[in-house]
C-alpha positions as CSV (number, residue, x, y, z in Angstrom):
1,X,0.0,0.0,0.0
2,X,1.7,3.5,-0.8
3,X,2.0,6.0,1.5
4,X,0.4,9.3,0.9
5,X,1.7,11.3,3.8
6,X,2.3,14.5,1.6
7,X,6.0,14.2,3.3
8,X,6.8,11.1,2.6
9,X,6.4,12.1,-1.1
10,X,7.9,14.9,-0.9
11,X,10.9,12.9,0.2
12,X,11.0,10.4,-2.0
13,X,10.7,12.9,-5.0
14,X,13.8,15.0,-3.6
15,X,16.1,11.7,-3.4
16,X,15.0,11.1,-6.6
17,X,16.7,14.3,-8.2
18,X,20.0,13.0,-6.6
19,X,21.3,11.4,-10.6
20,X,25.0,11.1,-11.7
21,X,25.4,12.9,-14.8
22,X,22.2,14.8,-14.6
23,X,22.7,16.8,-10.8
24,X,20.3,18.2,-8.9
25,X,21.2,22.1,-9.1
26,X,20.6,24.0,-6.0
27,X,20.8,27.9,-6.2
28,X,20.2,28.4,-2.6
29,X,18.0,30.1,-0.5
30,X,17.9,32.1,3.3
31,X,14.1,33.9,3.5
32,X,11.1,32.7,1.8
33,X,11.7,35.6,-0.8
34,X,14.9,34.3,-2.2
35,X,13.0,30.9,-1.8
36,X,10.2,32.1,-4.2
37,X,12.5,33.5,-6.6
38,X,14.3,30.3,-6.3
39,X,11.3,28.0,-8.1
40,X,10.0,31.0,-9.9
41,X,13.6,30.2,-11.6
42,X,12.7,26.7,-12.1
43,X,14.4,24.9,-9.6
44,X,13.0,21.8,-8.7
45,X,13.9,21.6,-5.0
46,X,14.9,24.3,-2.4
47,X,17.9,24.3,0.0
48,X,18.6,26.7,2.7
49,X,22.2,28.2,3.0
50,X,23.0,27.9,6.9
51,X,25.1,31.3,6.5
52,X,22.6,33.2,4.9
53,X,19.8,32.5,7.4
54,X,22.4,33.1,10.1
55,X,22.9,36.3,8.6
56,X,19.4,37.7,7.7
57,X,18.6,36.2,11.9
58,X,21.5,38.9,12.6
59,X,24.2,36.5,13.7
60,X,27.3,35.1,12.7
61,X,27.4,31.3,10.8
62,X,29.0,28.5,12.1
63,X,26.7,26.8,15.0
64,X,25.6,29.9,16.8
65,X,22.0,29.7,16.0
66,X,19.7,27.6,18.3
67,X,17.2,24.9,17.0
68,X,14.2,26.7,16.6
69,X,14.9,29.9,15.2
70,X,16.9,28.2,12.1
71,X,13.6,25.6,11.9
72,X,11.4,28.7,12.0
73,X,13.3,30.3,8.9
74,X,12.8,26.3,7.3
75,X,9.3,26.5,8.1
76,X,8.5,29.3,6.5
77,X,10.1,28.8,3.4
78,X,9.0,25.7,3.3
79,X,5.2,27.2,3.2
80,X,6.4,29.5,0.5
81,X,6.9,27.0,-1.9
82,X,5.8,23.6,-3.7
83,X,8.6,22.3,-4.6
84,X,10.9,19.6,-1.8
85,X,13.1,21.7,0.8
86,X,16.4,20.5,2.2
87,X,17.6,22.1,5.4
88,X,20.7,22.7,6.1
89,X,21.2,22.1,10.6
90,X,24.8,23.0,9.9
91,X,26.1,20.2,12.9
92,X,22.6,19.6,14.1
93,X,21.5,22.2,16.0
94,X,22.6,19.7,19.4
95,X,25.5,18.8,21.6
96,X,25.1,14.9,21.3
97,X,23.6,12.2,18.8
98,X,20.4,12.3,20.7
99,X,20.4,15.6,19.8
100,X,20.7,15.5,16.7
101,X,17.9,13.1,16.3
102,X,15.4,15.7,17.7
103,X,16.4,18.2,15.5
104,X,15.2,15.5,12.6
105,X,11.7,15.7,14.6
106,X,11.8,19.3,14.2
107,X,12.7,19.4,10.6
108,X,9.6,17.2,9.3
109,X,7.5,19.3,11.5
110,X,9.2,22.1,9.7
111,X,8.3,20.7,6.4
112,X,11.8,19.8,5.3
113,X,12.9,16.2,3.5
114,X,16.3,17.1,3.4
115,X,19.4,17.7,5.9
116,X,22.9,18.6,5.8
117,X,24.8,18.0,8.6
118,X,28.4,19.1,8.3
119,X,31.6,17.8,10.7
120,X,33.0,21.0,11.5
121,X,33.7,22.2,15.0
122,X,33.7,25.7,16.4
123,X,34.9,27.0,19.4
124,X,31.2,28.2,20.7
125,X,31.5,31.4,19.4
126,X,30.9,30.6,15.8
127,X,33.8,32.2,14.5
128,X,36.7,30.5,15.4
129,X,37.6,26.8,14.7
130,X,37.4,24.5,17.2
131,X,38.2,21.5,15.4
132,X,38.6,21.1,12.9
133,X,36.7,17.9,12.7
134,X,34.3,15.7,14.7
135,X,36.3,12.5,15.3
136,X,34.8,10.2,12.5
137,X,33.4,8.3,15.1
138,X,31.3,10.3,16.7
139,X,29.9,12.1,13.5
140,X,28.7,8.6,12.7
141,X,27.1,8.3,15.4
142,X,25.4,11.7,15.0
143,X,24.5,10.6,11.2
144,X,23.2,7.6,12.4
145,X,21.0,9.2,15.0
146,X,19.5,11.2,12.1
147,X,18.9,8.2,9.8
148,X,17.2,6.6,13.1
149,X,14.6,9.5,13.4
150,X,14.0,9.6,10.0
151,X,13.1,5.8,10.0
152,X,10.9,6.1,13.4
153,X,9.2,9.2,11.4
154,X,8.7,6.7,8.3
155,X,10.4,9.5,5.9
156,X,13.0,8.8,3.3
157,X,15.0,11.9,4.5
158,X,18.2,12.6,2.4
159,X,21.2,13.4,4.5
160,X,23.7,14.8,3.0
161,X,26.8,14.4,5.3
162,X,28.8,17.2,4.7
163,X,33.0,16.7,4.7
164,X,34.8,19.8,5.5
165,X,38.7,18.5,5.4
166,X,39.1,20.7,2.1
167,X,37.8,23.6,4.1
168,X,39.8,23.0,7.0
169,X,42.8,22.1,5.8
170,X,42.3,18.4,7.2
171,X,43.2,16.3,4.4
172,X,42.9,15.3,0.8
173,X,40.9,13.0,-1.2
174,X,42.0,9.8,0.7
175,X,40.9,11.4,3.8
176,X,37.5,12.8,2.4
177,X,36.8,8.9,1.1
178,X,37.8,7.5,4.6
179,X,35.4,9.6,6.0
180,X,32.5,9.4,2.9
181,X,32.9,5.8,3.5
182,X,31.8,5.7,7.3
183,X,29.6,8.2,7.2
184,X,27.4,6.1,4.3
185,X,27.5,3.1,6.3
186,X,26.4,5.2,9.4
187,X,23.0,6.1,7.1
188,X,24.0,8.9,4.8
189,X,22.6,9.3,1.5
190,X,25.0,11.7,-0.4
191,X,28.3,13.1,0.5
192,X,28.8,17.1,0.2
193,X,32.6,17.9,-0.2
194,X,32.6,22.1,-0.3
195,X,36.4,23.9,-1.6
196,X,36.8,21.0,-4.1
197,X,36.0,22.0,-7.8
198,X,39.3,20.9,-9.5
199,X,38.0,18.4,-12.5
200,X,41.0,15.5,-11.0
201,X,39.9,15.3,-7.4
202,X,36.2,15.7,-8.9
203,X,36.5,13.0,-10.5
204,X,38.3,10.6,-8.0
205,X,35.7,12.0,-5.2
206,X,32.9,10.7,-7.7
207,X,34.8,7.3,-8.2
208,X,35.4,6.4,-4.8
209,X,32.3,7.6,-3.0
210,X,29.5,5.1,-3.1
211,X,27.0,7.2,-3.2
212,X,25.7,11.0,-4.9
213,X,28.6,13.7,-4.6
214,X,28.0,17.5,-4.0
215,X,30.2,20.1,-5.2
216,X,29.9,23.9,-3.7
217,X,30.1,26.4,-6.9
218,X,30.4,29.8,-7.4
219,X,32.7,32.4,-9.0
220,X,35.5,30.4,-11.2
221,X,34.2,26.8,-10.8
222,X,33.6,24.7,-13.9
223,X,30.3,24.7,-15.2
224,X,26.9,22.7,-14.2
225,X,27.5,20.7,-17.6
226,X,31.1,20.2,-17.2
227,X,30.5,18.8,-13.4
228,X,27.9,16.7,-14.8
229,X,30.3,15.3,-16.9
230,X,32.4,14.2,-14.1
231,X,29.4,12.6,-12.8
232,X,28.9,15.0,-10.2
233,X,24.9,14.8,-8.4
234,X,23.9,17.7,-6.8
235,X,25.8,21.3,-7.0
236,X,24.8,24.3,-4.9
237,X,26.1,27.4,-4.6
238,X,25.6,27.7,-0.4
239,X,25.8,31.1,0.6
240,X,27.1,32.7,-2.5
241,X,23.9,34.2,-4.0
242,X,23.4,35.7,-0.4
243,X,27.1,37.5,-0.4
244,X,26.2,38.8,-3.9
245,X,22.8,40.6,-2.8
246,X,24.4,41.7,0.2
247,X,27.1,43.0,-1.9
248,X,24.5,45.0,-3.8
249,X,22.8,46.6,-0.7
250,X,26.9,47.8,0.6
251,X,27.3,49.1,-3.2
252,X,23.8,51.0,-3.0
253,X,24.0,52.6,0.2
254,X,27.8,53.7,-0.3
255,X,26.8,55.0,-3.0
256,X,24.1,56.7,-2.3
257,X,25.7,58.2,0.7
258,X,28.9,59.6,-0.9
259,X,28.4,60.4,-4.3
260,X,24.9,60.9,-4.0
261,X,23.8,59.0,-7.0
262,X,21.9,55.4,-7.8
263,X,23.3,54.0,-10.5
264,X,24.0,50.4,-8.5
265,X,20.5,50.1,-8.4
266,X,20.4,49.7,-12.2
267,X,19.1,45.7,-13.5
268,X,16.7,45.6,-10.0
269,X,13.5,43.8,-10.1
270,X,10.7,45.3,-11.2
271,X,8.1,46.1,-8.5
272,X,5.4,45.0,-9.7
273,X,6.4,41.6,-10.5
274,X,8.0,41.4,-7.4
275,X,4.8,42.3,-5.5
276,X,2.7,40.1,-7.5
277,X,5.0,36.9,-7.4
278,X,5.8,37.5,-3.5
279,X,2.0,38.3,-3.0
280,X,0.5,35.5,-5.1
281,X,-0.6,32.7,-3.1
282,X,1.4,29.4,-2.5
């Protein structure tokens, strides 16, 4: 008999996006406006970027928000759109694996069938490094806490276990694949290896990880078709869109405050479509 709880659906049509060859391609989103503009674009899911929620909630990223405001931001997007939302909990919103599994509670009552959890550590302030890994171990055991709620739930969530030894500066492709490899067999889905865009350790990242790979873009990466080429399976572009509209409010305002012209607010949206798209119902 299938199931038709509108979540379960909703999960197994975002796993099903996850292809070799033909990635899923996530242009990410903080607010439910970016989210709107998002699947008015035509993408067929919706991820959060854990930086620019941070940001827009006037904090700094890196594991300084608390559970419930970050689910709040999910929430809402989530009722913004129609199309599958993946959330990114940075480490889990929790302290230990138990945790972690409520947080998975929280983001199917959010409306999200999607996580990624990353293996970073920070010092508590969000800033600093504290790290700069979770002892493989014990992210396993946070992974497979997530898996475990998930299955009590009865929801094919996707976690995507993110790897941040590029990022940190914590070892190469054999280290990524050690870690890929216990992380799978501890219930992840897909493995999410942001600062690696060179085609060669693409390409050995796809070959040894038994499951789909993510690649972070942005300025200077190779293009969507070229990574699908390498057989990459999902690309996003994390909190990259945010910088650049952020970057366009600094421009505006500097602008308009010492020259005294507007001329960075050239290419905006036009109101009206922005009203109505914003304004239209769900």
């Amino acid at each position: 008999m299938t199931n038709q709880n509108p979540i379960h659906e909703a999960a197994l049509a975002f796993r099903a996006l996850h292809t070799p060859g033909r990635p899923l391609v996530l242009p990410n989103a903080w607010d439910t406006a970016s989210a709107r503009l998002v699947e008015e674009a035509g993408a067929a899911a919706v991820a959060t970027t854990s930086a620019g929620l941070a940001w827009d909630l006037g904090t700094a990223d890196g594991d300084r928000l608390d559970r419930d405001r970050a689910l709040g931001v999910v929430a809402r997007v989530a009722a913004a759109v129609r199309v599958p939302v993946s959330a990114d909990i940075e480490s889990g919103y929790a302290k230990d694996a138990a945790g972690v599994g409520d947080t998975i509670r929280a983001v199917f009552a959010a409306g999200a069938v999607g996580v990624n959890i990353e293996d970073a550590l920070y010092d508590g302030e969000g800033v600093g490094d504290g790290g700069p890994l979770r002892p493989v171990a014990e992210q396993a055991e946070r992974i497979a806490a997530a898996r475990a709620a998930a299955d009590a739930a009865g929801v094919p969530l996707f976690i995507n276990a993110r790897i941040d030894t590029v990022l940190r500066g914590a070892g190469g492709v054999e280290e990524t694949l050690e870690r890929a490899a216990a992380f799978l067999a501890a219930g992840a889905d897909g493995i999410f290896v942001p600062g690696v865009v060179d085609p060669g350790a693409v390409k050995s990242l796809v070959a040894g990880v038994e499951g789909p790979l993510n690649v972070l873009v942005g300025p200077g990466a190779p293009s969507v078709a070229e990574l699908a080429a390498l057989g990459v399976a999902r690309i996003s572009t994390g909190s990259s869109i945010a910088q650049a509209a952020h970057a366009v409010v600094r421009r505006a305002a500097r602008e308009l405050l010492s020259a005294g012209t507007y001329d960075s607010l050239t290419g905006g949206l036009d109101y009206a479509e922005l009203n109505t798209l914003l304004g239209s119902a769900r």
